[in-house]
CSV table of C-alpha atoms in Angstrom, one decimal:
chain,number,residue,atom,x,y,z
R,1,UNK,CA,77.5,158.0,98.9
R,2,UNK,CA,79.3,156.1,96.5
R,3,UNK,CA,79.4,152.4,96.2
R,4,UNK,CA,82.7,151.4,94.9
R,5,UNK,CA,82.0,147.8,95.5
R,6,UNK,CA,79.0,147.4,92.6
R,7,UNK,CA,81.4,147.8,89.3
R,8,UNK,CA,84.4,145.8,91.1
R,9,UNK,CA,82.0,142.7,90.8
R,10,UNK,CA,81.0,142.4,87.9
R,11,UNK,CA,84.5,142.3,86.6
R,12,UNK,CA,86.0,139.6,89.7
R,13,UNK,CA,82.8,137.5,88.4
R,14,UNK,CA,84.2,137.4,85.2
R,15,UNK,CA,87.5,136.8,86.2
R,16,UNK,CA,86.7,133.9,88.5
R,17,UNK,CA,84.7,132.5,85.3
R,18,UNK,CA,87.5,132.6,83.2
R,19,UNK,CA,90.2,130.8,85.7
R,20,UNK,CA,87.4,128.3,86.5
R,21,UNK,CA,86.8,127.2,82.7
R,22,UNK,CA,91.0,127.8,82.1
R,23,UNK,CA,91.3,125.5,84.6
R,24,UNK,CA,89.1,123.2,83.3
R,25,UNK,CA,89.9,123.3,79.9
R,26,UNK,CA,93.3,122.8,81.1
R,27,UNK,CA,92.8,119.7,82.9
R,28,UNK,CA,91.1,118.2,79.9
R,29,UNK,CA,93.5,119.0,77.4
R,30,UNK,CA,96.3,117.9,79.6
R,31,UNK,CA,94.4,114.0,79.5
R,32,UNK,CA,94.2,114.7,75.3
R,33,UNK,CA,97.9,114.7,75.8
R,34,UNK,CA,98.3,111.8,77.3
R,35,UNK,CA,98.1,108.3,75.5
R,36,UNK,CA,95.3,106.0,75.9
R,37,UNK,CA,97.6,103.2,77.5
R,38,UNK,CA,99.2,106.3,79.8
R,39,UNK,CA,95.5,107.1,80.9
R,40,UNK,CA,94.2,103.8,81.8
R,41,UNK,CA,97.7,103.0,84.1
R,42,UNK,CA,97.1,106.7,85.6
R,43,UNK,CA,93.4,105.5,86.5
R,44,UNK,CA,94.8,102.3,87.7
R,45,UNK,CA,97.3,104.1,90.1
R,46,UNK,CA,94.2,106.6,91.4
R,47,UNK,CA,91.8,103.3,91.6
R,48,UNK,CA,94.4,101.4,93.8
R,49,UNK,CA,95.2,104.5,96.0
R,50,UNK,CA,91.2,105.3,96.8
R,51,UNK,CA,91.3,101.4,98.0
R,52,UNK,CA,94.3,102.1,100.0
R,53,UNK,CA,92.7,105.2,101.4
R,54,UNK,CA,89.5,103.9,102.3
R,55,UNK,CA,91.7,101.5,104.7
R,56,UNK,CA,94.0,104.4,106.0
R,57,UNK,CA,96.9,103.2,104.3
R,58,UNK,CA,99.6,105.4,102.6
R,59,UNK,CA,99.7,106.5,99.0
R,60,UNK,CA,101.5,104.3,96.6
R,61,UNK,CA,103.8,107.0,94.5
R,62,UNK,CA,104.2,106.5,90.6
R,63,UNK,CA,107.8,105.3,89.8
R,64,UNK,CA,109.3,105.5,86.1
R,65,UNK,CA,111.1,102.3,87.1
R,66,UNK,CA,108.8,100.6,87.9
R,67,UNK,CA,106.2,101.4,85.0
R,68,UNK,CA,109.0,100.7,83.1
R,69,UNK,CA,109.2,97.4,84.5
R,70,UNK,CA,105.4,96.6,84.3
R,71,UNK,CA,105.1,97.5,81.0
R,72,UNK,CA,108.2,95.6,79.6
R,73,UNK,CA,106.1,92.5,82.1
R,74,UNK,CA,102.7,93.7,79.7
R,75,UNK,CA,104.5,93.7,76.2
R,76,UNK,CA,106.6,90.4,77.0
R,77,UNK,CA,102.7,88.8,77.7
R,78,UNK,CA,101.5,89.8,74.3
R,79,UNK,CA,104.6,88.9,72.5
R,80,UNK,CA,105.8,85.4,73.6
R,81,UNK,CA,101.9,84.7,74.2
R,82,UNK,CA,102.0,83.7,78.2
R,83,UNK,CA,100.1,84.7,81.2
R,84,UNK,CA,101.8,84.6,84.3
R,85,UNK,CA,104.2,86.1,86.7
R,86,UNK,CA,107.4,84.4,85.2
R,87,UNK,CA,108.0,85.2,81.9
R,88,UNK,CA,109.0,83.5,78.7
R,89,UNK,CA,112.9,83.5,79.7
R,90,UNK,CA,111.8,82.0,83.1
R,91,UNK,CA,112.8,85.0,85.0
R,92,UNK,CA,110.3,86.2,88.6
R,93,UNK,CA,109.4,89.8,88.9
R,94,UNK,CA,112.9,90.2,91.3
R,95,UNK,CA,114.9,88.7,88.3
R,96,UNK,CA,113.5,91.2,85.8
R,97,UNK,CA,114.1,94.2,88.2
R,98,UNK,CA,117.5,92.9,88.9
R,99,UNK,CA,118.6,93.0,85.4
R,100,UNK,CA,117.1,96.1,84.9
R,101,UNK,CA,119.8,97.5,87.6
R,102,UNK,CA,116.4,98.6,89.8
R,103,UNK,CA,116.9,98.4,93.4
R,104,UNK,CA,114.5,96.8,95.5
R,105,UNK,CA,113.7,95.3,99.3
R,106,UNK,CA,110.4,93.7,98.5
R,107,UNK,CA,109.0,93.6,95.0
R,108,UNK,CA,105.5,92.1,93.8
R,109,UNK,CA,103.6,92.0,91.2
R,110,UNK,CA,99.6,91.7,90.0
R,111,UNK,CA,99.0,91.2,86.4
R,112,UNK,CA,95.1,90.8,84.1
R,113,UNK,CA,94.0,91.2,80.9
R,114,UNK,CA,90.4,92.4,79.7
R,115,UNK,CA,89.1,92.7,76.7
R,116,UNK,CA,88.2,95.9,74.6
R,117,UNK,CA,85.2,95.1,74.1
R,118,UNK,CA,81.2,96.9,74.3
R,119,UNK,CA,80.2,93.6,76.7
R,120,UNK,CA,82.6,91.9,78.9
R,121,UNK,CA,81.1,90.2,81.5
R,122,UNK,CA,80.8,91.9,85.2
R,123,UNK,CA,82.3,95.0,83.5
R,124,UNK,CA,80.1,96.3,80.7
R,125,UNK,CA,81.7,97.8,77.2
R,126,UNK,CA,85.1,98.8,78.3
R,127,UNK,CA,86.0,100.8,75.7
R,128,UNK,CA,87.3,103.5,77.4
R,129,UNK,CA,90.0,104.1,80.3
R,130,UNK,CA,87.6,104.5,83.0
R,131,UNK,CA,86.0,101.2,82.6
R,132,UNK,CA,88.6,99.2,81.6
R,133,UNK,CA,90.6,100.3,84.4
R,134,UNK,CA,87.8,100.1,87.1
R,135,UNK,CA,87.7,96.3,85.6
R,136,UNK,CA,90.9,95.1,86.5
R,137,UNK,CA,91.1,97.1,89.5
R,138,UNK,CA,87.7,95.5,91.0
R,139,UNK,CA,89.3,92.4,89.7
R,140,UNK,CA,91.9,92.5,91.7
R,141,UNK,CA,90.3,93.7,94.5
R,142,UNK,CA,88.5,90.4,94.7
R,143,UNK,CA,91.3,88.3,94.2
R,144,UNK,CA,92.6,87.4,97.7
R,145,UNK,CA,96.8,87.1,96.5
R,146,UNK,CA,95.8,90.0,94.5
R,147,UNK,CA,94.3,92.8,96.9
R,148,UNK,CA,97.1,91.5,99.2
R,149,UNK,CA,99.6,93.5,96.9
R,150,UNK,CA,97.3,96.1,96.5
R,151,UNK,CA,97.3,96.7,100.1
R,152,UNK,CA,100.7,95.4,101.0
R,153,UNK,CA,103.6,97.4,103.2
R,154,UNK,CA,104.7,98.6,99.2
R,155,UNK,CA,105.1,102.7,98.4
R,156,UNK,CA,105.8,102.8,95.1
R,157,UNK,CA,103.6,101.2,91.8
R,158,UNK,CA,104.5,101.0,88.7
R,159,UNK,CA,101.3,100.3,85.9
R,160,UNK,CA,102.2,99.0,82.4
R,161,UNK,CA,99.7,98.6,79.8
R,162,UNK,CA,100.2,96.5,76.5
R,163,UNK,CA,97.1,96.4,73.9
R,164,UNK,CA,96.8,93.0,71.3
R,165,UNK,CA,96.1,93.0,67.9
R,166,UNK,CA,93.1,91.6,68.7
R,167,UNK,CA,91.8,94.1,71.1
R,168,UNK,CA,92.7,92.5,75.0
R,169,UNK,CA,94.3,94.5,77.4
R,170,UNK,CA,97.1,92.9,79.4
R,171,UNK,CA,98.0,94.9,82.2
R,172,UNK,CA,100.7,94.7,84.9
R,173,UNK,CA,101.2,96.6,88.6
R,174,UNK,CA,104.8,96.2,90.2
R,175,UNK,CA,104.5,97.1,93.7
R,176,UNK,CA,107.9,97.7,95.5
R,177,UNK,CA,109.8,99.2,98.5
R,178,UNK,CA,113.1,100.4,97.5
């Protein structure tokens, strides 16, 4: 009897091979594409949903809006040299979103900035996106008005990510309901 089966494997072996390393060579070149600033807020947005999910809440979905927003929020840090939630022309996370014509219902806003450095303190060298982005996330996290945002009624997020001369990160989530 003839087994038809034996030289059909060899081959399907082969071919799984081949769409298993396409796929993974994929993946990773798809991340070469991205910029370093795009990969750290897409970290960001994974690291806030696995928080969300370990609580049962919903997904927060990526909005262009507000990324827009947040990194307009990021830049506007660096360039007029502040820190906080209302900016250099005195305006609140609503007010920016307003004159950017972006419709909301509830708005919020979390913002950080960590140095890209080999050892920040409670984070290690966070020279790359993974780190840095697991270090303002877990900072947040532990930040009671913080983590509230994280985990508030929102569904969309929007990440923006602004790097210094100097090498510090200043980075800024908009949360919002439309």
């Amino acid at each position: 009897m003839l087994n038809l089966n034996r030289p059909i494997k060899m081959p399907f072996i082969i071919l799984t091979f081949l769409l298993i390393s396409c796929e993974k060579e994929t993946s990773e070149f798809l991340d070469a594409d991205l910029t370093l600033k795009q990969q750290i807020a897409q970290k960001i947005l994974k690291k806030t949903n696995a928080i969300r999910e370990d609580l049962g809440l919903s997904e927060l979905q990526q909005n262009d809006d507000m990324d827009e927003l947040a990194e307009l929020h990021s830049i506007n840090m660096i360039s007029y040299d502040f820190f906080d939630h209302v900016d250099h022309e005195n305006k609140s996370p609503s007010d920016r979103a307003d004159d950017l014509n972006f419709s909301w219902s509830s708005i919020a806003e979390n913002i950080g900035f960590v140095p890209w450095f080999e050892n920040v303190n409670g984070c290690g060298d966070t020279r790359s996106a993974e780190v840095i982005s697991q270090c303002v996330v877990e900072g947040w996290r532990n930040s009671p008005g913080h983590y509230a945002n994280m985990v508030g009624e929102f569904n969309e997020l929007g990440v923006g990510v602004a790097f210094t001369q100097d090498s510090i990160v200043y980075f800024t989530q908009v949360f919002r309901i439309p």
